[in-house]
XYZ file of C-alpha atoms in Angstrom:
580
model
C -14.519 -25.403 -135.527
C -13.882 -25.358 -139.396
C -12.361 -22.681 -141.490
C -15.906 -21.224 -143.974
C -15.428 -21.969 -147.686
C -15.449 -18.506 -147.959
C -11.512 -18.056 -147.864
C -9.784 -16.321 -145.177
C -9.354 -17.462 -141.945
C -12.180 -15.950 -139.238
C -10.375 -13.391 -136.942
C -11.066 -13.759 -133.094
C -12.323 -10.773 -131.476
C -10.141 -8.592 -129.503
C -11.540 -9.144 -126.474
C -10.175 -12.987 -126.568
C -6.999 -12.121 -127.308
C -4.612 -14.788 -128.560
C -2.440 -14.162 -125.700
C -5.186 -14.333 -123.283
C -6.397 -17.461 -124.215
C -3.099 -18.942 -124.006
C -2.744 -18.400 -120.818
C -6.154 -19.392 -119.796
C -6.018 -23.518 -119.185
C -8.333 -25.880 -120.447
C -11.308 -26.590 -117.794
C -11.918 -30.321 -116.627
C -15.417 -30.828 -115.441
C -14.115 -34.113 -113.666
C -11.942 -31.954 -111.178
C -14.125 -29.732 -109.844
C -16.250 -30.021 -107.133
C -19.943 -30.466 -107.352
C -20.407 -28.013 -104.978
C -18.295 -25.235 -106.621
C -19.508 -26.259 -109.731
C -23.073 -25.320 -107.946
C -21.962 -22.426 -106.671
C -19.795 -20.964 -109.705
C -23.326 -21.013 -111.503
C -25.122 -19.353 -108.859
C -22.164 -16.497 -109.027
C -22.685 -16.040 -112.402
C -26.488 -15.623 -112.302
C -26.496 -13.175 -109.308
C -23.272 -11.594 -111.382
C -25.920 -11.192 -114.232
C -28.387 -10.089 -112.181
C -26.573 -7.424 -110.740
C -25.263 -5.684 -114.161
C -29.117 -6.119 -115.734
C -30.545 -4.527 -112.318
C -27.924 -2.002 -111.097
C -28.571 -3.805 -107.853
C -25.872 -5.860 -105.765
C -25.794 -9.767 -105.851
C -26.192 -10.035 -102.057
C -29.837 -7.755 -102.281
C -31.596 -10.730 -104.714
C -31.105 -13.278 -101.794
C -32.732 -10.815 -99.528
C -35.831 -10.280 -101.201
C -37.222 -13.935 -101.354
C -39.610 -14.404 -97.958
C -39.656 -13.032 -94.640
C -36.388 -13.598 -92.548
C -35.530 -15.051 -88.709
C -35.291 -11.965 -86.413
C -32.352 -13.018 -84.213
C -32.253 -10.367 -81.931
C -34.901 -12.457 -80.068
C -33.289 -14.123 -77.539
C -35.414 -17.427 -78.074
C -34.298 -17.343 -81.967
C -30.294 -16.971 -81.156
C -30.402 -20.029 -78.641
C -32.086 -22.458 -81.225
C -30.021 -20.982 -83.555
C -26.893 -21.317 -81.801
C -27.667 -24.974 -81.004
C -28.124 -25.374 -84.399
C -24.650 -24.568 -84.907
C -22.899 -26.280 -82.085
C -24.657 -29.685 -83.359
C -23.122 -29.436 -86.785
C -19.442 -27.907 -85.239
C -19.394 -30.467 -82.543
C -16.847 -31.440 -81.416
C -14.507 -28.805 -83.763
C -15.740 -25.916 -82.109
C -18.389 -25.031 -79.497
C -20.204 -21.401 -78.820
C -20.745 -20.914 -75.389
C -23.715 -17.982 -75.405
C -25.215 -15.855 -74.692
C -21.805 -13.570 -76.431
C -19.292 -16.251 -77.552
C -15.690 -15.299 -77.553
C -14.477 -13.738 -80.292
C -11.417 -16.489 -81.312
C -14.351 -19.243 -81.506
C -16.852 -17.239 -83.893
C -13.845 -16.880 -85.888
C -12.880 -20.279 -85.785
C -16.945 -21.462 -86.534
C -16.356 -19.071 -89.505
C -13.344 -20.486 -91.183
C -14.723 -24.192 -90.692
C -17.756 -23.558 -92.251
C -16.080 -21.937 -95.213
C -13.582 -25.241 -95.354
C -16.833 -27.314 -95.328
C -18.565 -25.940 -98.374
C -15.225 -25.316 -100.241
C -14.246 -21.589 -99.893
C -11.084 -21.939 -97.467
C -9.862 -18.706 -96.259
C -6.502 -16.577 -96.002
C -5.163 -16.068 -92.489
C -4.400 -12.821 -93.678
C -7.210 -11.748 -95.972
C -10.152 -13.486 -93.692
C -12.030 -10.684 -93.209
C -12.090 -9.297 -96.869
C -12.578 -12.902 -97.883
C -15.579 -13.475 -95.688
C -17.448 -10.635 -97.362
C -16.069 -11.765 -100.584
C -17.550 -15.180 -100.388
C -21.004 -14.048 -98.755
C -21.014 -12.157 -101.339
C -20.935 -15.313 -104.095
C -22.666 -17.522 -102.383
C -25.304 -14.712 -102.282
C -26.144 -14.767 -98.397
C -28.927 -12.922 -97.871
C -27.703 -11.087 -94.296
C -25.111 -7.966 -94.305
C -22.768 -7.385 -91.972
C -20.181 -4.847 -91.746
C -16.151 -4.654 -91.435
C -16.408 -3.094 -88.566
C -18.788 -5.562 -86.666
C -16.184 -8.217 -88.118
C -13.368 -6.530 -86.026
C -15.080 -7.480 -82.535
C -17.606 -9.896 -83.339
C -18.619 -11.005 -79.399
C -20.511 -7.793 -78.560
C -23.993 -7.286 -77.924
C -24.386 -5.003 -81.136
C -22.163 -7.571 -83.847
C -23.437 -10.979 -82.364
C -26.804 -11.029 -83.990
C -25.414 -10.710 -87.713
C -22.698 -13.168 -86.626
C -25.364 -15.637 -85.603
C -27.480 -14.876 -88.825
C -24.162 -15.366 -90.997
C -23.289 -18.845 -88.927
C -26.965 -20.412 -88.847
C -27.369 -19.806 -92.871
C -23.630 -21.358 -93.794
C -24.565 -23.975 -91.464
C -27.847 -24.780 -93.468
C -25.694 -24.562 -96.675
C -23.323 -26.847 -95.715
C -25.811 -29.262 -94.432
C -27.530 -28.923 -98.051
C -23.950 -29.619 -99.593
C -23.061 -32.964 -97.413
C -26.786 -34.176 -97.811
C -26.397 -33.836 -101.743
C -22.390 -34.791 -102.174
C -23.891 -38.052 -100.358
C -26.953 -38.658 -101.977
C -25.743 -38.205 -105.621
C -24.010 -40.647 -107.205
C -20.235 -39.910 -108.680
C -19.894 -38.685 -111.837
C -17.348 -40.087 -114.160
C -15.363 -36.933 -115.979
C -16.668 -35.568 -119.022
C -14.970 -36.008 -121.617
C -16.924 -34.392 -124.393
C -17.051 -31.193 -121.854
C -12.845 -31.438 -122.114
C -13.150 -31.820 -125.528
C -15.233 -29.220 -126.958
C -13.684 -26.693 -124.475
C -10.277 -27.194 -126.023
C -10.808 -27.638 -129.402
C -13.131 -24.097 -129.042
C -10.070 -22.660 -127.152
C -7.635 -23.819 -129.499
C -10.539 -22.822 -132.805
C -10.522 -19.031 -130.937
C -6.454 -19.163 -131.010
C -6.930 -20.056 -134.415
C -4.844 -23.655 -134.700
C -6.928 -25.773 -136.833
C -4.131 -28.293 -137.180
C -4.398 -28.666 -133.563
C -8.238 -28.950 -134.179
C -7.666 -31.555 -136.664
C -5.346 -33.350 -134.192
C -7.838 -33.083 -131.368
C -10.848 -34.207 -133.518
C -8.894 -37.434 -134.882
C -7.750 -38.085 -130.772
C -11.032 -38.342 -129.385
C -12.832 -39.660 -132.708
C -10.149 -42.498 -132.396
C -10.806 -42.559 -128.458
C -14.323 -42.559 -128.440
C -14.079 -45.574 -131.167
C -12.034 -47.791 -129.126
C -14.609 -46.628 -125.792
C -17.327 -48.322 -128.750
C -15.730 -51.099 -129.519
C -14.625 -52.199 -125.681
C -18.333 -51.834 -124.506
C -19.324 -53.810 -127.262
C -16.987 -56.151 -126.275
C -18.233 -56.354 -122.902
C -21.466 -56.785 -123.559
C -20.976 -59.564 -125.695
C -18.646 -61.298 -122.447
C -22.109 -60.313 -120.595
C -24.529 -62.163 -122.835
C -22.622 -64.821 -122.726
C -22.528 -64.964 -118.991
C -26.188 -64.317 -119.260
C -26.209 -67.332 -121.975
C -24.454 -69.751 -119.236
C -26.275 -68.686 -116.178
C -29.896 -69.983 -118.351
C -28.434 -72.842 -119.351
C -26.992 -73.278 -115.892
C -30.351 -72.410 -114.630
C -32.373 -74.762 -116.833
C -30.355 -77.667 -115.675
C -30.969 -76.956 -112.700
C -34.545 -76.731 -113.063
C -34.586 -79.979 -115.249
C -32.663 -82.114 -112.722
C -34.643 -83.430 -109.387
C -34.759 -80.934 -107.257
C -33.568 -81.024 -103.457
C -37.176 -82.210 -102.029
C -37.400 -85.558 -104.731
C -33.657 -87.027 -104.196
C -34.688 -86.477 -100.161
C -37.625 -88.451 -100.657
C -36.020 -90.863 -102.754
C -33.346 -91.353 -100.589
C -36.266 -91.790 -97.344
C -38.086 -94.460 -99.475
C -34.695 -96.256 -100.120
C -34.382 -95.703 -95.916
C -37.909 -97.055 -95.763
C -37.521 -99.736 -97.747
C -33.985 -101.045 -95.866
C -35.893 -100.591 -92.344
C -38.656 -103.001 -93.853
C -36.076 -105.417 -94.716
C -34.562 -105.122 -91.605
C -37.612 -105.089 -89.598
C -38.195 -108.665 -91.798
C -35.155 -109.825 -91.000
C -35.649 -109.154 -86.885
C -38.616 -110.906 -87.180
C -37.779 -114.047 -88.642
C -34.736 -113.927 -86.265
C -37.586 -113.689 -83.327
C -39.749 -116.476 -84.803
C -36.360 -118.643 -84.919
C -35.032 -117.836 -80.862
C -38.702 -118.553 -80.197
C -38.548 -121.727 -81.626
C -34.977 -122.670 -79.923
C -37.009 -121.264 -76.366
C -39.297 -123.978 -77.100
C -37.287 -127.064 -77.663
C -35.357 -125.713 -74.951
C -38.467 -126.090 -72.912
C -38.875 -129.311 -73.799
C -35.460 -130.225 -73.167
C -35.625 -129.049 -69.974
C -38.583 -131.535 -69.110
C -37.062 -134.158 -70.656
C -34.314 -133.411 -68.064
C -36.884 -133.388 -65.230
C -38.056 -136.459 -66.304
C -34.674 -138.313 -66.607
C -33.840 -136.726 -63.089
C -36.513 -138.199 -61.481
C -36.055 -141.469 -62.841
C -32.288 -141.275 -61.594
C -34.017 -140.348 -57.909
C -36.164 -143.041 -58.183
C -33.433 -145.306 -59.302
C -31.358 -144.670 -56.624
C -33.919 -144.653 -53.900
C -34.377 -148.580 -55.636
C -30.716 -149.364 -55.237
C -30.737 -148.430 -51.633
C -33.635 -150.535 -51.156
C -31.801 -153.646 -52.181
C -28.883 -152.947 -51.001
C -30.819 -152.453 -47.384
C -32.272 -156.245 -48.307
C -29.082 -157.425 -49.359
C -27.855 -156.157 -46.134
C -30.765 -158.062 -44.177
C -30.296 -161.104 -46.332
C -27.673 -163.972 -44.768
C -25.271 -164.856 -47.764
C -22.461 -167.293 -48.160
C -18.648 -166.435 -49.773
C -20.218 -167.787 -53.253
C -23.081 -166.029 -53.137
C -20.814 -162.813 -52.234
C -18.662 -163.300 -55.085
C -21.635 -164.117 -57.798
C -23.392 -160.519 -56.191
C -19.673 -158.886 -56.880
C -19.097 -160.291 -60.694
C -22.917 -159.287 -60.876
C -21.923 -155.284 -59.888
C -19.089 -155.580 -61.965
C -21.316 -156.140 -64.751
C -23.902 -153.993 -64.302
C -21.606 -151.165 -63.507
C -19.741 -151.981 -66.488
C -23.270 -151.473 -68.578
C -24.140 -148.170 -66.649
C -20.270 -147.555 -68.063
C -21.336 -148.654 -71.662
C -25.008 -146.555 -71.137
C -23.613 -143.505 -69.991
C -20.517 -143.409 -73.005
C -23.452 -144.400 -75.751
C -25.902 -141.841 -73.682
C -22.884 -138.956 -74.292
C -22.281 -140.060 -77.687
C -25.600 -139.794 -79.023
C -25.925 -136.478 -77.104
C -22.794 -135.652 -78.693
C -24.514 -136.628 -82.302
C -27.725 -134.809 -81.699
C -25.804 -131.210 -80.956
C -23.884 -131.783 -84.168
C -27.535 -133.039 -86.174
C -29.006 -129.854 -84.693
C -25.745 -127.510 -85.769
C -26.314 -129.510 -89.399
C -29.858 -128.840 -88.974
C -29.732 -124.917 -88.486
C -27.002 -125.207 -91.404
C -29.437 -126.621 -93.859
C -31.932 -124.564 -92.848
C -30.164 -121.521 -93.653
C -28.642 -122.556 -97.108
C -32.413 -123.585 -97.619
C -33.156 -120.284 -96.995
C -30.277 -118.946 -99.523
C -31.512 -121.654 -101.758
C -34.783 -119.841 -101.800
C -34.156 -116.545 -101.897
C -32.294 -117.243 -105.147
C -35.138 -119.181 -106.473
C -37.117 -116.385 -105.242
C -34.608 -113.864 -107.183
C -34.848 -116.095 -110.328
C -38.382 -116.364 -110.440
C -38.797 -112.393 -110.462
C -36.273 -112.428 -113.525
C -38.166 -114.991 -115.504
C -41.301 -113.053 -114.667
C -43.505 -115.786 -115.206
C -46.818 -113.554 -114.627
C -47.727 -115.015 -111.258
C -46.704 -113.717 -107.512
C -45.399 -116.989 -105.859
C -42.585 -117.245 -103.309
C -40.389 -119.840 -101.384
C -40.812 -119.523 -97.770
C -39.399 -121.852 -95.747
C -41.914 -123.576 -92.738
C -38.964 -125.035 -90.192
C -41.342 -126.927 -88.300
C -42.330 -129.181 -91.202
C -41.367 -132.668 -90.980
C -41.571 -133.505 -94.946
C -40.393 -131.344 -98.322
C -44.067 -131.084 -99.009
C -44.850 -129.213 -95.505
C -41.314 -127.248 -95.339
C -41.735 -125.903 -98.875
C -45.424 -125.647 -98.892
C -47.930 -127.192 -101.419
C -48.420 -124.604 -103.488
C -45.335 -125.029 -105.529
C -46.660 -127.499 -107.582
C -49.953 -126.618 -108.233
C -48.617 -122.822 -108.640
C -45.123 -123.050 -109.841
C -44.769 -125.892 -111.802
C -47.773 -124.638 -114.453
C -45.989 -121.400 -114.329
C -43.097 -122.445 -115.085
C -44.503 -125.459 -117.918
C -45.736 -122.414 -119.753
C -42.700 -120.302 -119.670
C -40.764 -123.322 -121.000
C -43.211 -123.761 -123.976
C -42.758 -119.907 -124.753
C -38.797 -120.344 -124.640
C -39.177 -123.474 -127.219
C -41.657 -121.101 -129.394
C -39.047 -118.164 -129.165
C -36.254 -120.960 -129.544
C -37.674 -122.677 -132.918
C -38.526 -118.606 -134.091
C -34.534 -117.962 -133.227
C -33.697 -121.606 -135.400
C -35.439 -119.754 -138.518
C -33.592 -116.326 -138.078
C -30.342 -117.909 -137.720
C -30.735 -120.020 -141.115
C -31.371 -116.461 -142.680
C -28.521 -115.171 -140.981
C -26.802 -118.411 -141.970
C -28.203 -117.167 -146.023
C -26.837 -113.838 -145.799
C -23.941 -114.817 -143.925
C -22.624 -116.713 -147.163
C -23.713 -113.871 -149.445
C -21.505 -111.896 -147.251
C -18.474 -114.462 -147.172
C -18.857 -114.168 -151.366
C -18.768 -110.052 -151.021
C -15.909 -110.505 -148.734
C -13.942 -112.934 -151.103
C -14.640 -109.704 -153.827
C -13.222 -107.398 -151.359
C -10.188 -109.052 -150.354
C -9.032 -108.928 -154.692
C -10.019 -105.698 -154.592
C -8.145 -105.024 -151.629
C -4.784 -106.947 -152.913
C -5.201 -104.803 -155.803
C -5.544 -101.878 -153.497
C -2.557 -103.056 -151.903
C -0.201 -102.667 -154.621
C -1.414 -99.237 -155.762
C -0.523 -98.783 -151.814
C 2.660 -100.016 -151.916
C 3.687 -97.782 -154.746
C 1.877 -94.600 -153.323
C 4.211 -95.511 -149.952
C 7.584 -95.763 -152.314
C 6.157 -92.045 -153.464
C 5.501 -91.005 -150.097
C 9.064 -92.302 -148.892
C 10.716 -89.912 -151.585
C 8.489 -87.045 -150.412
C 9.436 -87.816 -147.063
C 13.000 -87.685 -148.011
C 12.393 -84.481 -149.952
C 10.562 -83.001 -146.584
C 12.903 -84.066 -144.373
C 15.593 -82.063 -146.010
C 13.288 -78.655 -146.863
C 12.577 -79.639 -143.451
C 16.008 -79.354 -142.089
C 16.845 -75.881 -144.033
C 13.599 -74.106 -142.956
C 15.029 -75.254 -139.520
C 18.434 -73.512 -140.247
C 16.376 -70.036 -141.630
C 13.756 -70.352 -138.578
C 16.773 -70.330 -136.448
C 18.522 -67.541 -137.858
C 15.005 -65.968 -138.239
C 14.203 -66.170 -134.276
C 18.110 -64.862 -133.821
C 17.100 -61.839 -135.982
C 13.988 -61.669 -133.876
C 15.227 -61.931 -130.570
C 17.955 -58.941 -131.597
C 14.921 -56.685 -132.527
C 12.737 -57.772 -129.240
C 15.681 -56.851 -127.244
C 15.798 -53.505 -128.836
C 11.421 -53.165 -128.462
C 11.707 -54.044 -125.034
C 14.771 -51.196 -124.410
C 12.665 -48.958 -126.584
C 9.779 -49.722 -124.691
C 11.732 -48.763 -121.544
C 12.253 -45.556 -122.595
C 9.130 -44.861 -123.588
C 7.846 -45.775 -120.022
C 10.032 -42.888 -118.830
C 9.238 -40.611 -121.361
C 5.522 -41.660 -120.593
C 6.246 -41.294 -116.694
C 7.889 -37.989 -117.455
C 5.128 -36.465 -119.338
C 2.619 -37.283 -116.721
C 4.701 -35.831 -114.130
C 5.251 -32.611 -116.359
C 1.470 -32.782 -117.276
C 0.485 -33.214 -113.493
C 2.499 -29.989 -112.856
C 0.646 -28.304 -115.742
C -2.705 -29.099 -114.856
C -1.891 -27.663 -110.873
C -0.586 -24.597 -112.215
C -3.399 -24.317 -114.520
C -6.056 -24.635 -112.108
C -4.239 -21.892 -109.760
C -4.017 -19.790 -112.907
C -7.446 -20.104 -113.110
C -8.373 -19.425 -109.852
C -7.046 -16.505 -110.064
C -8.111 -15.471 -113.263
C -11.481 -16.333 -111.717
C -11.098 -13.870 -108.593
C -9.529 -10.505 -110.795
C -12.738 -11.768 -113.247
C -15.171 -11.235 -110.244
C -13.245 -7.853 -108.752
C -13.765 -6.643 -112.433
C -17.458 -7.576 -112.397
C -18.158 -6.012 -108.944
C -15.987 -3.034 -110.524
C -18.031 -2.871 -113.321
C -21.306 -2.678 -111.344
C -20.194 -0.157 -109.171
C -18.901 2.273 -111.981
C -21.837 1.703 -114.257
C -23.695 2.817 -110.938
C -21.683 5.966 -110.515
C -22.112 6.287 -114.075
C -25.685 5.928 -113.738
C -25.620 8.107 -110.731
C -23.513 11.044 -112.602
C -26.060 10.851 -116.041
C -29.062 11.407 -113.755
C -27.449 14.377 -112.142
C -26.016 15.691 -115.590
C -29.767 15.267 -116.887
C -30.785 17.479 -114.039
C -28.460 19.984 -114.177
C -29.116 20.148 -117.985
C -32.980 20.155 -117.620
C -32.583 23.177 -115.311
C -30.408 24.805 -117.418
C -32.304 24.724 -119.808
C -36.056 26.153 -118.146
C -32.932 28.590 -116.763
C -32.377 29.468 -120.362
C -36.117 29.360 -121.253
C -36.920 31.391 -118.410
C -34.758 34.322 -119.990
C -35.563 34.100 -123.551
C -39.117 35.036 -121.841
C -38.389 38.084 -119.811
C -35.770 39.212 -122.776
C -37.866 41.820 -124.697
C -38.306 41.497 -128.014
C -36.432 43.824 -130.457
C -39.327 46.555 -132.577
C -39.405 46.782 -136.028
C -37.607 49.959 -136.035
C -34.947 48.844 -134.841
């Protein structure tokens, strides 16, 4: 794609001709078809193979295995059901002779289905056409194609219809199974810059080379840059990962959390049990209560059952007024003491409900009381397991606490004392060190403080400096201000003409996609049908250099008997003598 140090520029050959290649767009792998792409190479190879054999492109196809016979009657019905599944619903062939309009129709949808759409008008010349590219290995003539339901034409139509409809089930099954293809580029590329290299514009070679060298930089450079925003995804998700996998997993904080569970149902189990043991207790004294009340009820019975008795001899007895009144002050009296009994009897009642309500009171701050002992005695740790628990039946301190608080407890704690006194006499000796560096540090600190004073007054004069440099930046301060806001004035001017720049360039740019959108189309047709006279030319070609052929041989002939014809007369020409 370079000029050769030799000098002159290199001449294309006449058959590129500048003007030709002009015309002729620039291909773009990414818009065309796989499938055409598939079968433009196929035309060319049976295009090749034609010119190198003298033989037709449609006669190669033909020659590779044995082929269905579908005049059998048993062949065309599993053929034809062949082709109504893949049709269905489009277009359905009702056999045995389908109707001439719906062959037609099966015809042109096949075509549309592997890409080779045909002309209303042409559809018969391109039928044969495109059989003949795609290299179909059945015939059929034009005028079979003029009534194609008749007993004679059907077969070849079937035969034509089953093998599109096994190409076009090959096409679907490999436009879905391969994966899309983003557009070449370097194809694009290296077609132009040959095109334009052929035309002979190197500057537009140069231009072309710098575009995509600067394109396929920048392509570098953003995958680079993308894999670097991948590894260090990659570099969060491990670390993300490991911290997950260091943590506790699901599993241990469940357990945890079912021991903690475990642990409070204990407690509470505890606590439902002691609350048992006590409404067990109250059932009893309220047993006993209940015989005491048995027992004072019977005594009232049999109290009574006495007063009626002497009040039935009393009754019997013969009395005098005196005697009367002395029995009367006597009742008085002794009502007046049942009076006295009963309001004693109600207040000592009263004070034993409110010495059981202290009672259970006590108790439970005695409880308290020794849970916090309890509490206290696992945070001195004094290395032995002991416990308060509470016995509310005893009757003494000694049977409620228990005994073994003294001959457990008290040792315990003895020894834990001693150890505090040890640690406290050890803490006595540190803190007269501390007390000895402590005044070595009051005598640095004295030494600090002059050097600080001194420190002071370098300070004060560095701050008088500091004041006049603040002065001095205050007012640079205040004219930088004054050019930054002239400055962003300036700027603001020139970012209001970018941004109307900018606007037109978006049109322009919108523009020149629109124009280059239009280009590209008309290219494309242009090379369609550059493509099409290029076949007609080839098939052209083949058939002359057959006539050709065809008109050498017979020349040969005719020249070979000419000459025996020639031969054959110098021999019965006599010879002329020697007199003559």
């Amino acid at each position: 794609m370079r000029r050769g140090g030799g000098g002159g520029r290199r001449l294309p050959r006449s058959s590129l001709a500048p003007s030709a290649l002009e015309a002729t767009p620039a291909l773009d792998s990414s818009g065309i078809p796989i499938r055409n792409l598939n079968s433009a190479f196929s035309r060319r190879d049976s295009d090749a193979a034609s010119l190198c054999s003298s033989r037709p492109a449609s006669s190669i196809g033909a020659g590779a295995g044995g082929l269905l016979n579908f005049s059998d009657r048993a062949t065309q019905a599993a053929a034809l059901r062949v082709v109504n599944a893949f049709l269905a619903p489009a277009v359905t062939l009702r056999g045995p002779l389908p109707a001439a309009r719906d062959i037609q129709a099966a015809l042109r949808l096949l075509l549309e289905r592997i890409d080779f759409p045909p002309n209303e008008a042409t559809f018969e010349d391109d039928l044969t056409q495109s059989l003949k590219l795609l290299g179909c290995p059945y015939k059929i003539a034009r005028s079979a194609l003029k009534a194609p339901g008749t007993p004679h034409s059907w077969p070849p139509h079937l035969a034509i219809l089953h093998w599109l409809t096994q190409f076009a089930q090959i096409c679907d099954a490999e436009a879905s199974s391969a994966p899309e293809t983003p557009p070449n580029d370097l194809m694009a590329y290296t077609t132009q810059g040959y095109r334009h290299f052929l035309s002979g514009d190197d500057d537009v070679v140069e231009a072309l080379d710098e575009e995509y060298l600067s394109k396929a930089r920048k392509d570098g450079e953003a995958a680079v840059a993308t894999v670097r925003t991948l590894e260090k995804e990659v570099q969060a998700l491990e670390a993300e990962v490991n911290q997950l996998t260091s943590g506790p997993s699901r599993r241990e904080a469940l357990e945890a959390e079912k021991e903690a569970f475990t642990a409070d149902v204990k407690k509470f189990e505890a606590v439902v049990k002691a609350w048992k043991g006590k409404i067990g207790e109250r059932e009893e004294a309220l047993v006993d209560l209940e015989k005491e009340l048995e027992a004072k009820v019977l005594d009232a019975q049999r109290t009574a059952a006495e007063n009626q008795e002497l009040l039935k001899k009393v009754d019997a007895q013969a009395v005098n007024v005196r005697d009367v009144e002395r029995m009367h002050r006597e009742m008085q009296a002794i009502e007046s003491d049942i009076a006295n009994a009963e309001n004693v009897k109600a207040s000592q009642e009263d004070k034993c409900w409110e010495l059981d309500s202290k009672l259970v009171t006590k108790l439970e701050e005695l409880e308290g009381r020794a849970e916090q002992c309890n509490q206290a005695i696992k945070r001195l740790k004094p290395g032995i397991d002991f416990q308060y628990v509470i016995n509310s039946k005893g009757t003494s301190p000694s049977e409620m606490l228990g005994p073994d608080y003294k001959t457990v407890l008290k040792p315990a704690l003895l020894a834990h004392a001693e150890e505090n006194k040890r640690r406290a006499v050890l803490n006595l000796a540190e803190s007269a060190d501390l007390q000895k560096q402590l005044q070595g540090s009051a005598k640095m600190l004295e030494e600090e403080r002059s050097n600080i004073s001194s420190l002071q007054a370098k300070n004060e004069e560095m701050l008088a400096c500091i004041n006049s440099l603040d002065r001095e930046i205050t007012n640079d301060d205040s004219r930088c201000t004054a050019d930054a806001r002239r400055m962003k004035d300036e700027l603001e001017k020139k970012y209001n003409g970018l941004s109307s720049v900018e606007k037109e360039a978006d049109e322009f740019l919108k523009n020149s996609e629109k124009r280059l959108q239009e280009a590209i189309i008309k290219s494309e047709n242009a090379t369609q049908a550059l493509a099409h006279e290029l076949l007609q030319l080839v098939d052209s070609i083949a058939e002359h250099k057959e006539l050709m052929e065809s008109k050498i041989a017979q020349g040969r002939k005719d020249l070979y008997e000419t000459a025996d014809f020639i031969a054959s007369l110098a021999s019965k020409t006599p010879s002329p003598g020697p007199h003559t």
